[in-house]
mmCIF file of N, CA and C in Angstrom:
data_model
loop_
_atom_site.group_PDB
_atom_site.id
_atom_site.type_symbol
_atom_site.label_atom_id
_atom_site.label_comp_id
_atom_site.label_asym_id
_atom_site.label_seq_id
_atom_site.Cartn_x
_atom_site.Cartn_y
_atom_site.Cartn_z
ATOM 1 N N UNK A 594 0.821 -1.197 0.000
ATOM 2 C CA UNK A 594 0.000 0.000 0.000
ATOM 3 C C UNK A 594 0.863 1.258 0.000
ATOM 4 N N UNK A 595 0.205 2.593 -0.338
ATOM 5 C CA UNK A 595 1.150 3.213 -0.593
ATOM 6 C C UNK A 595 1.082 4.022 0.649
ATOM 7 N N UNK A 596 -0.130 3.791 1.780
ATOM 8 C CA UNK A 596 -0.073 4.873 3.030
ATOM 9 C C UNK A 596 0.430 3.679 4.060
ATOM 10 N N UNK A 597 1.768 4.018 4.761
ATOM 11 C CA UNK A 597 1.638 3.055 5.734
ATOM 12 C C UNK A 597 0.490 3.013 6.666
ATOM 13 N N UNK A 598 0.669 1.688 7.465
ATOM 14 C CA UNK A 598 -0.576 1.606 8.498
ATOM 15 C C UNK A 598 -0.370 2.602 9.769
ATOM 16 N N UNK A 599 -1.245 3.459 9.949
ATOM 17 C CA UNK A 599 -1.321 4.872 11.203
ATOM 18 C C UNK A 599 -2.083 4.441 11.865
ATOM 19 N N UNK A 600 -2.515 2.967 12.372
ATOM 20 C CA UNK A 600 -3.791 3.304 13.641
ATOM 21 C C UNK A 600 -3.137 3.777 14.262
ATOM 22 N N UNK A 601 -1.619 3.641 15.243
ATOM 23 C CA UNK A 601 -0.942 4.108 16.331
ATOM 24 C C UNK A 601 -1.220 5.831 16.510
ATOM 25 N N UNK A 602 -1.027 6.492 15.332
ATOM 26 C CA UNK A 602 -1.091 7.332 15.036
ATOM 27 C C UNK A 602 -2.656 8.412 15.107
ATOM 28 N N UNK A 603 -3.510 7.464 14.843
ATOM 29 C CA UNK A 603 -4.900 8.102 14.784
ATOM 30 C C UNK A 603 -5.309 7.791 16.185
ATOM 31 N N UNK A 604 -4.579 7.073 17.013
ATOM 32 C CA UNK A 604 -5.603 6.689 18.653
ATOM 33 C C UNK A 604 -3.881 8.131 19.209
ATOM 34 N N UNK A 605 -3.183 8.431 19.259
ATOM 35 C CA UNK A 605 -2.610 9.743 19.673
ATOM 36 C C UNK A 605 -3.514 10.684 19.184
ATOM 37 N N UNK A 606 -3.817 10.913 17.920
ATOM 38 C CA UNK A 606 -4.455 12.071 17.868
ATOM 39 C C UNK A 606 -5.901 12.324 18.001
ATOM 40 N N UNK A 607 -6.171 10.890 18.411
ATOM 41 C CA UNK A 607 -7.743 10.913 19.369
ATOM 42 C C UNK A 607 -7.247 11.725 20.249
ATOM 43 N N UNK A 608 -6.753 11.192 21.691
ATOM 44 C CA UNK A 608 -5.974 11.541 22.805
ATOM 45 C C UNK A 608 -5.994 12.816 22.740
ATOM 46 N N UNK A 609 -5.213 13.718 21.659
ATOM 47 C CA UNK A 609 -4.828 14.870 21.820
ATOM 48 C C UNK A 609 -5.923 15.727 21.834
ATOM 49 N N UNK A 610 -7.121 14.936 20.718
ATOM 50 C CA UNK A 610 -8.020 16.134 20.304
ATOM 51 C C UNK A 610 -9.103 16.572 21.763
ATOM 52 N N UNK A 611 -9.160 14.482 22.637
ATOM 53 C CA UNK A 611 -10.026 14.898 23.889
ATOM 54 C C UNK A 611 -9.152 15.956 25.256
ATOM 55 N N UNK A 612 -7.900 15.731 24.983
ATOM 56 C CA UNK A 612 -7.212 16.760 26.017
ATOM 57 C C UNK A 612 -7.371 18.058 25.562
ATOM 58 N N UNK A 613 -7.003 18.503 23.940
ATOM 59 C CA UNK A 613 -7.199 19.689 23.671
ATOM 60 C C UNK A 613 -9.191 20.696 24.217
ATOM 61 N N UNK A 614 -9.661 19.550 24.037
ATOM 62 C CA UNK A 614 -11.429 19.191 24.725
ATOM 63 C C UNK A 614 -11.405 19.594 25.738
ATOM 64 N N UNK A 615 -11.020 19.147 26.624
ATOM 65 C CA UNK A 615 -10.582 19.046 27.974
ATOM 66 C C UNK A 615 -10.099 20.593 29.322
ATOM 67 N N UNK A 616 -8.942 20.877 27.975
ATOM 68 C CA UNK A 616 -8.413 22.467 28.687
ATOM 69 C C UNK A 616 -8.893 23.669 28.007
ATOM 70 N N UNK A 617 -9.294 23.228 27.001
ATOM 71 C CA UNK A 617 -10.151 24.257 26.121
ATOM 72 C C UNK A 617 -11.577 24.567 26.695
ATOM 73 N N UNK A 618 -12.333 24.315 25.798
ATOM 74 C CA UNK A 618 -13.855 24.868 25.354
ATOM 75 C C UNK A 618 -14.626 23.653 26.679
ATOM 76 N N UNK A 619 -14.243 22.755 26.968
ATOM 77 C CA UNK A 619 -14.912 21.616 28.169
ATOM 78 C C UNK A 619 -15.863 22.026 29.181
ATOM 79 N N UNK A 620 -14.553 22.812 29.838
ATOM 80 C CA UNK A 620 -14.790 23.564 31.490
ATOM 81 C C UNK A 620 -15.830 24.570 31.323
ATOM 82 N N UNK A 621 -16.126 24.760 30.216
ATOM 83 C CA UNK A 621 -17.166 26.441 29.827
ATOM 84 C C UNK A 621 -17.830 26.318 30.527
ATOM 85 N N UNK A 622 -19.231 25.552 30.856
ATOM 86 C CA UNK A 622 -20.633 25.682 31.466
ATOM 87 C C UNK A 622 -20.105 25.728 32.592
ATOM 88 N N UNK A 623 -18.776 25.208 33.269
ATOM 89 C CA UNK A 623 -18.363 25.020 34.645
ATOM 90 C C UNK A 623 -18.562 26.789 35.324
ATOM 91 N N UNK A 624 -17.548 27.366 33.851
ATOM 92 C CA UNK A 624 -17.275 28.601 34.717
ATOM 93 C C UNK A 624 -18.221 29.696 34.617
ATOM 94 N N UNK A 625 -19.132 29.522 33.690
ATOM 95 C CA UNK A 625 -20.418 30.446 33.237
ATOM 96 C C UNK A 625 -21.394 30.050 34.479
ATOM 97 N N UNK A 626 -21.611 28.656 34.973
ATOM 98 C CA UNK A 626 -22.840 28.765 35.916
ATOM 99 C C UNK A 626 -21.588 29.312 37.367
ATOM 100 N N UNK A 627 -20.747 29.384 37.504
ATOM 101 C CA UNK A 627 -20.020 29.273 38.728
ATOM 102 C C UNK A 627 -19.821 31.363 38.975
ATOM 103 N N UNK A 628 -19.757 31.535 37.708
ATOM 104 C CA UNK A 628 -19.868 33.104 37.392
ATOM 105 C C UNK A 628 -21.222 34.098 37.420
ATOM 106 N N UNK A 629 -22.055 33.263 36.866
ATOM 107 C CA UNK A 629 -23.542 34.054 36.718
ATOM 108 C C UNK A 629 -24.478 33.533 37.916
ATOM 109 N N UNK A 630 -24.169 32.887 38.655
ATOM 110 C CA UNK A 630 -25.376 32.104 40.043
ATOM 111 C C UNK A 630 -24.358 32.677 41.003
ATOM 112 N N UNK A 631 -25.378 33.301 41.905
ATOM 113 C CA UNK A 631 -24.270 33.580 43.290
ATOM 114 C C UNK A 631 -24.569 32.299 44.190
ATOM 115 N N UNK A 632 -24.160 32.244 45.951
ATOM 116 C CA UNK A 632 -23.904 31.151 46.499
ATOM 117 C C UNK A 632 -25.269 30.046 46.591
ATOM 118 N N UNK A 633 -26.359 30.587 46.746
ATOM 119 C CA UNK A 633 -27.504 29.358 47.076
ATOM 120 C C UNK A 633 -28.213 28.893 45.723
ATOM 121 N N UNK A 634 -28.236 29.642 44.753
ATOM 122 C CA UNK A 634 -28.256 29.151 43.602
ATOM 123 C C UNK A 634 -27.091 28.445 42.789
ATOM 124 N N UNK A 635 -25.791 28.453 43.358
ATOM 125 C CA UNK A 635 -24.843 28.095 42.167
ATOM 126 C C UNK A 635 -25.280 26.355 42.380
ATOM 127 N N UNK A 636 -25.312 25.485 42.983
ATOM 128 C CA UNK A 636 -25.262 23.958 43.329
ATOM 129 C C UNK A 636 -26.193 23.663 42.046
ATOM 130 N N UNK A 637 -27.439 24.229 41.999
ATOM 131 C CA UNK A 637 -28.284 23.933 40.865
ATOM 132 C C UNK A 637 -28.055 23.705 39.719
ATOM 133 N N UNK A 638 -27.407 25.342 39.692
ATOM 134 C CA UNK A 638 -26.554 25.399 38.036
ATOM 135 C C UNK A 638 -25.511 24.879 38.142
ATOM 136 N N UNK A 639 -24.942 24.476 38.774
ATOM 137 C CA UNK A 639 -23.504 23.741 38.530
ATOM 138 C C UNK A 639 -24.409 22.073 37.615
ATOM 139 N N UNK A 640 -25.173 21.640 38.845
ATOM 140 C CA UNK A 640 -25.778 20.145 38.389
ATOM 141 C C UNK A 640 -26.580 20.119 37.164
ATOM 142 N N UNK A 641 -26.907 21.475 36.821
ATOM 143 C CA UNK A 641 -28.105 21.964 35.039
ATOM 144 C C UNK A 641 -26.808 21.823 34.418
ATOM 145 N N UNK A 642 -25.640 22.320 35.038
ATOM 146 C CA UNK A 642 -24.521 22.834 33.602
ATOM 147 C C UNK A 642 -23.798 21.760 33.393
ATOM 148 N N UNK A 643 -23.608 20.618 34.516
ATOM 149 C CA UNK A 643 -23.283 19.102 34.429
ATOM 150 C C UNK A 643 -24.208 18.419 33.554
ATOM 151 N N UNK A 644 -25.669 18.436 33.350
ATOM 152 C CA UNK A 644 -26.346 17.423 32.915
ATOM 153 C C UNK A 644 -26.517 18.174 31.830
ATOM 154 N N UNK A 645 -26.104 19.188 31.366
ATOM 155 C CA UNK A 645 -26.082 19.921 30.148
ATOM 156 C C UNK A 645 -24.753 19.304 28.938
ATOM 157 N N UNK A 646 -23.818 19.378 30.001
ATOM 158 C CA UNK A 646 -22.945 19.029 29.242
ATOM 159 C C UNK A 646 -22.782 17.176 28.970
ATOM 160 N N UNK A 647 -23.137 16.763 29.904
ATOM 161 C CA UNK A 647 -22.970 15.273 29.674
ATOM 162 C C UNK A 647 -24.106 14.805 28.463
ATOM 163 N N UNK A 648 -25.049 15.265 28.762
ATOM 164 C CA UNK A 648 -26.298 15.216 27.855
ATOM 165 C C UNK A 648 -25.775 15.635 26.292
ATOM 166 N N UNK A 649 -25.213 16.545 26.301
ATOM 167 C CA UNK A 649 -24.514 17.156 24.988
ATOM 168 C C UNK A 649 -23.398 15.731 24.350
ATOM 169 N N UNK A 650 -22.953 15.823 25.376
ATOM 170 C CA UNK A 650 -22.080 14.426 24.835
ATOM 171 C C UNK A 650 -22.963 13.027 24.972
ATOM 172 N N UNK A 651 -23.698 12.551 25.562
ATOM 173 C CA UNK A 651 -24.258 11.734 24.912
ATOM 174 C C UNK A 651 -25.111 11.901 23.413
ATOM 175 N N UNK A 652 -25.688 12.750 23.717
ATOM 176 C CA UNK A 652 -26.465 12.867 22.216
ATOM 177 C C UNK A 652 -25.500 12.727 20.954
ATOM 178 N N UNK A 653 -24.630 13.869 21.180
ATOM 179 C CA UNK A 653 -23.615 13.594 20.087
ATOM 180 C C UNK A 653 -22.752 11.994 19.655
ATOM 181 N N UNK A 654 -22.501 11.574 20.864
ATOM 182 C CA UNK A 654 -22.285 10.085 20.884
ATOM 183 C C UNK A 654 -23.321 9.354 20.318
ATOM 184 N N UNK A 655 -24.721 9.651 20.570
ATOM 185 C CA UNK A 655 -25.674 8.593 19.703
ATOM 186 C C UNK A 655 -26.123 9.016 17.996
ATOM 187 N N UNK A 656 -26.092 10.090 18.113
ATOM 188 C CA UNK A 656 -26.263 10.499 16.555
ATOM 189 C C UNK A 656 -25.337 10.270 16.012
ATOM 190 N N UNK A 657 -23.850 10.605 15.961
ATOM 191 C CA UNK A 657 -22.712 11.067 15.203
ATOM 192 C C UNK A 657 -22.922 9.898 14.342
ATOM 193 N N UNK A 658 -23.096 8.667 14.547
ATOM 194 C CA UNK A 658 -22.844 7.603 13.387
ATOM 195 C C UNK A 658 -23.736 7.310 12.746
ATOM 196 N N UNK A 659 -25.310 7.392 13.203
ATOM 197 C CA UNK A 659 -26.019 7.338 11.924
ATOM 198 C C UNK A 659 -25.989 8.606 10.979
ATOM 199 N N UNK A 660 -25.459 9.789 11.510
ATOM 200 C CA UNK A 660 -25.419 10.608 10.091
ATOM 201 C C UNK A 660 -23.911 10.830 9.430
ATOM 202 N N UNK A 661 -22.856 9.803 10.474
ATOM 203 C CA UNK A 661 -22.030 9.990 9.010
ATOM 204 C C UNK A 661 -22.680 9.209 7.933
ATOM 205 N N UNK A 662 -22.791 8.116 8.443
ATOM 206 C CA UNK A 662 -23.579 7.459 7.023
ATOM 207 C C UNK A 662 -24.301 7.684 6.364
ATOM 208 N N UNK A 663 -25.503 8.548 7.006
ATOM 209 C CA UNK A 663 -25.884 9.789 6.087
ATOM 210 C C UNK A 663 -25.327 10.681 5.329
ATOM 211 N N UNK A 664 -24.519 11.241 5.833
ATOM 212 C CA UNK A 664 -24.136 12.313 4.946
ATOM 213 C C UNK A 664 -22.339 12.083 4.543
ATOM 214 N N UNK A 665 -22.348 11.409 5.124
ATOM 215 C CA UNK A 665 -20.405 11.341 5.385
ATOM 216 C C UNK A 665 -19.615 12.087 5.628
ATOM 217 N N UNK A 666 -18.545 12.728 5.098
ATOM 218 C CA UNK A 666 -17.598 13.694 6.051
ATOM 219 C C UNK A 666 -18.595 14.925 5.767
ATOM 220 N N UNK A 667 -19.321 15.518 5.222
ATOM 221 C CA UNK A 667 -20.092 16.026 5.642
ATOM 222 C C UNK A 667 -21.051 16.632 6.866
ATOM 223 N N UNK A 668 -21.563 15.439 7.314
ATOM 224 C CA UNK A 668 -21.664 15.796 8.752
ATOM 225 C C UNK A 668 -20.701 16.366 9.780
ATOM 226 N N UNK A 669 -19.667 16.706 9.536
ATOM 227 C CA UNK A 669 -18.691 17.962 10.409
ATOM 228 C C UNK A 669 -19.369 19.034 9.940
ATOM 229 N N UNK A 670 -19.609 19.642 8.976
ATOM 230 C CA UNK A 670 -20.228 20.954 8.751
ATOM 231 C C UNK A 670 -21.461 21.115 9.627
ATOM 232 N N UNK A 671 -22.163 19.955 9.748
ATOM 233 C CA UNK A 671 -23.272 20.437 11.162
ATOM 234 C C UNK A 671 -23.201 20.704 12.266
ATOM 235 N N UNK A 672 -21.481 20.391 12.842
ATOM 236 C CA UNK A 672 -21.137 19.870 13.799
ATOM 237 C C UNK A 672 -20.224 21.804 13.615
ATOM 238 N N UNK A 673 -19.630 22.057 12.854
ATOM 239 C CA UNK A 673 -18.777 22.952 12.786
ATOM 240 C C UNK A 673 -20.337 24.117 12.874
ATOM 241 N N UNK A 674 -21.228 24.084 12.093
ATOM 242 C CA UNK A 674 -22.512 24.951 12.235
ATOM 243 C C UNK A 674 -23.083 25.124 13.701
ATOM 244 N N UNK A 675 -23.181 24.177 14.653
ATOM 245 C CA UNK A 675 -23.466 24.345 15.858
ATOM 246 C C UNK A 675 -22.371 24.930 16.876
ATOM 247 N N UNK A 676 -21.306 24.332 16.593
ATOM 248 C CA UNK A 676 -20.109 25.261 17.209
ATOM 249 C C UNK A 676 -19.937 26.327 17.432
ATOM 250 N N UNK A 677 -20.211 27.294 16.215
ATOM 251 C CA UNK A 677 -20.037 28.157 15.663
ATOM 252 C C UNK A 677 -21.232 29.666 16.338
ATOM 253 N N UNK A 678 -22.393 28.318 16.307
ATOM 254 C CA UNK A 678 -23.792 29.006 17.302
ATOM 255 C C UNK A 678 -23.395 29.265 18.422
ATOM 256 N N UNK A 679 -22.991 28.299 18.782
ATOM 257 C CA UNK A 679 -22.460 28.426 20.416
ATOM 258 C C UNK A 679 -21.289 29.668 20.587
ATOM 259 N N UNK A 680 -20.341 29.402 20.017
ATOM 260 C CA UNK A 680 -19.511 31.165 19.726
ATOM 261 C C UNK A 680 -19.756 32.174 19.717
ATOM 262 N N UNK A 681 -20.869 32.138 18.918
ATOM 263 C CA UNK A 681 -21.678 33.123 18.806
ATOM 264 C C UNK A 681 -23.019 33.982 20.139
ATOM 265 N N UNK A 682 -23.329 32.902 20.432
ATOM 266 C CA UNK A 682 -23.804 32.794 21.639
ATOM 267 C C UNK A 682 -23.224 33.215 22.960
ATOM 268 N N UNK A 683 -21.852 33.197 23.216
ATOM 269 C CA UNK A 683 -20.905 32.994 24.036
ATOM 270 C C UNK A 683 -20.212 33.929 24.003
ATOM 271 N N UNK A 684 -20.333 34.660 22.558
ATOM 272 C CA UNK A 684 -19.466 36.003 22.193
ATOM 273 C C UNK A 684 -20.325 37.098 22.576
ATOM 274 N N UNK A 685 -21.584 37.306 21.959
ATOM 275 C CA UNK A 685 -22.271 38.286 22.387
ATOM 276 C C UNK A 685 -23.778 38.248 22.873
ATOM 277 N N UNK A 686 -23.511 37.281 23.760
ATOM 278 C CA UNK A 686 -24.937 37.079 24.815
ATOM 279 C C UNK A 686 -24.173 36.941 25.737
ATOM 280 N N UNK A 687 -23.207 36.716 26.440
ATOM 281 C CA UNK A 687 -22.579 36.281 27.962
ATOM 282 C C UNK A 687 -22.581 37.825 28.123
ATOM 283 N N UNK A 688 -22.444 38.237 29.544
ATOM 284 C CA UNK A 688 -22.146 39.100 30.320
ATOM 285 C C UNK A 688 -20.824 39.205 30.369
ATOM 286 N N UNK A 689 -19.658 40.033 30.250
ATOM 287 C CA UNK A 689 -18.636 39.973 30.768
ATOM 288 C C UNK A 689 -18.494 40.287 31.954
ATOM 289 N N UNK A 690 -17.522 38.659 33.021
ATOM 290 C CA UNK A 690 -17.554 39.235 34.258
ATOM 291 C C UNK A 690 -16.210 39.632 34.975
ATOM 292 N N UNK A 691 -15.169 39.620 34.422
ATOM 293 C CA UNK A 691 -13.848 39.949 34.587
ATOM 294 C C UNK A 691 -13.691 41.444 35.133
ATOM 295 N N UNK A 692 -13.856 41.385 36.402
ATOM 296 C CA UNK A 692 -13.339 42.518 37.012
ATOM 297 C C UNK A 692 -15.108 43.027 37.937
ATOM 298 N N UNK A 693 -15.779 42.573 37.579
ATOM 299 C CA UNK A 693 -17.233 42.574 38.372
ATOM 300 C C UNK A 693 -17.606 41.544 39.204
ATOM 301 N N UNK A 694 -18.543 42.523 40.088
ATOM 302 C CA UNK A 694 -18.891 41.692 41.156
ATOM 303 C C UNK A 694 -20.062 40.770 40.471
ATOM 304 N N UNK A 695 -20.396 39.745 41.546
ATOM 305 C CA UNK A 695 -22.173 39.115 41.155
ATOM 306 C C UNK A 695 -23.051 40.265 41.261
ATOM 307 N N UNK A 696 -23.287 41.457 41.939
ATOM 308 C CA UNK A 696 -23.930 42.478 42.224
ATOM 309 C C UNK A 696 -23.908 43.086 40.932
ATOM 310 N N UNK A 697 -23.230 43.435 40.738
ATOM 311 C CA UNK A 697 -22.983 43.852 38.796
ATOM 312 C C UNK A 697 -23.791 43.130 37.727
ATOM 313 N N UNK A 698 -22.967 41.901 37.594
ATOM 314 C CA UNK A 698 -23.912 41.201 36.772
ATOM 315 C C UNK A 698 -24.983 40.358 36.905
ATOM 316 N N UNK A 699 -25.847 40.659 37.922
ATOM 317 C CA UNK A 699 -27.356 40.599 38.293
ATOM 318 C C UNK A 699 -27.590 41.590 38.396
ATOM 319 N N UNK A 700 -27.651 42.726 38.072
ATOM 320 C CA UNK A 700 -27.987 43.402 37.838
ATOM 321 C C UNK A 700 -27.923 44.019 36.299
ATOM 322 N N UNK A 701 -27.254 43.559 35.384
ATOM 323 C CA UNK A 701 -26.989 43.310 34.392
ATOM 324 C C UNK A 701 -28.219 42.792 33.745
ATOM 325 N N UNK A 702 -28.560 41.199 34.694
ATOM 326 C CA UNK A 702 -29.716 40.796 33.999
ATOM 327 C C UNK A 702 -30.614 41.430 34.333
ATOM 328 N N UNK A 703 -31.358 42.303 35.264
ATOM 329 C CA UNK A 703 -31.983 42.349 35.772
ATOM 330 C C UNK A 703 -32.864 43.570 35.097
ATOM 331 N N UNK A 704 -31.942 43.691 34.414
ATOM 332 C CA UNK A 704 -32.162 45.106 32.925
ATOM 333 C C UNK A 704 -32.488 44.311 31.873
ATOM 334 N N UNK A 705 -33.255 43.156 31.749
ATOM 335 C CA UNK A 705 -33.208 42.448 30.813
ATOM 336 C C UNK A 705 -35.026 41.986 30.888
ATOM 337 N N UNK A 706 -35.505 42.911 31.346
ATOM 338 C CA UNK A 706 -37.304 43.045 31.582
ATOM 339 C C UNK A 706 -37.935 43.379 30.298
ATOM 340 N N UNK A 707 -37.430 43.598 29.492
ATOM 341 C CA UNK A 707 -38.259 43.415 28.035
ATOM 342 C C UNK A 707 -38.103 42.467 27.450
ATOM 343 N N UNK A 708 -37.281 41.353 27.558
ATOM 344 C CA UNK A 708 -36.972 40.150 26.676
ATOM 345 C C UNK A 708 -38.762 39.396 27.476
ATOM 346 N N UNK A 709 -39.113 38.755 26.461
ATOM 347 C CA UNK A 709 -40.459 38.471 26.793
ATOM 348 C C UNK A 709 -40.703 36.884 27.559
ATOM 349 N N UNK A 710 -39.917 37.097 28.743
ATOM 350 C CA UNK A 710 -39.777 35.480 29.545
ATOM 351 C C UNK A 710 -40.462 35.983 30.580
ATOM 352 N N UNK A 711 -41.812 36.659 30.838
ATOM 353 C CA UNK A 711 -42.787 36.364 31.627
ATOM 354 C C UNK A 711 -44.149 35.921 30.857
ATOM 355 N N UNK A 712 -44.706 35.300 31.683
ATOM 356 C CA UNK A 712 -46.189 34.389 31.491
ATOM 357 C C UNK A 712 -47.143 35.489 32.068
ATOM 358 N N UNK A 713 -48.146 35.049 32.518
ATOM 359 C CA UNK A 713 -49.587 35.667 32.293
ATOM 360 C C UNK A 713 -49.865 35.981 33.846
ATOM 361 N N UNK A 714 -49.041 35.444 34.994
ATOM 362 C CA UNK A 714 -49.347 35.606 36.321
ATOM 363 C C UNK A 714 -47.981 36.698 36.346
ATOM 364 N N UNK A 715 -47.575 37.341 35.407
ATOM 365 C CA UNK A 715 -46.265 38.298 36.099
ATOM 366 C C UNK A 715 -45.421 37.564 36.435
ATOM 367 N N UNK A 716 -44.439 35.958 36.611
ATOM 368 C CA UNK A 716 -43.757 35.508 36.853
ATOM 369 C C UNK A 716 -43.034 36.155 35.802
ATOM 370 N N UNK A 717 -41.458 36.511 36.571
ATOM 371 C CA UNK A 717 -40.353 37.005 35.883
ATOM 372 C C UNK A 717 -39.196 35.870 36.109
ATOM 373 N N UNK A 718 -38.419 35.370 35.440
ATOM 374 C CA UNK A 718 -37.192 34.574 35.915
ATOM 375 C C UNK A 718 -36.362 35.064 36.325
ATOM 376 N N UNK A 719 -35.907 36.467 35.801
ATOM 377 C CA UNK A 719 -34.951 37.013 36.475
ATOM 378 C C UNK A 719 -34.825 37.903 37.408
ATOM 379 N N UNK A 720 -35.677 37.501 38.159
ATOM 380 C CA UNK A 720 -35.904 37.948 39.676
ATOM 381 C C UNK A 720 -35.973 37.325 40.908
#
């Protein structure tokens, strides 16, 4: 053959890609609920931003193979399309909290009374 044999090679750069996973983009929901919930609310969001993320990886674990076969290398572009949401999401919907208190950014949200997340009894969430 003219490519030598690389499994050795493709289970390292598994490895690398889940460590690069790992210290990168991983920890996010960790530090967003640990940043935006002050003390009696953070336990919640820590366990929403745990079952958020594990949930994320299972799903992706159960789909990913029936649509490569669907679509074949293709299906990265859906995968690169949702990423990309999330960036986006992350770029200019987060609060920046670097150098602010929780008092700051709850109050931040708290300016956020026209986005239309109350129901019909006046329940507000971000209050």
């Amino acid at each position: 053959p003219l490519v030598p044999d690389l499994r050795f090679l493709q289970v390292v750069e598994v490895f690398c890609v889940i460590s690069a996973y790992k210290v990168g983009p991983g920890p996010i929901s960790w530090f967003i609920a640990a940043e935006l919930f002050d003390q009696p609310g953070r336990p919640i969001a820590m366990a929403f931003a745990s079952l958020l993320s594990w949930g994320g990886k299972f799903l992706l674990a159960l789909t990913f193979p029936p649509l490569l076969k669907l679509w074949g290398g293709y299906v990265y572009l859906l995968f690169m399309a949702v990423a990309l949401t999330a960036l986006w999401v992350t770029w200019f919907r987060m609060p920046e909290t670097r150098g602010r208190s929780f008092d700051d950014i709850a109050e931040e949200f708290r300016g956020a009374e026209a986005l239309p997340l109350q129901n019909n009894r006046d329940f507000n969430t971000f209050k």
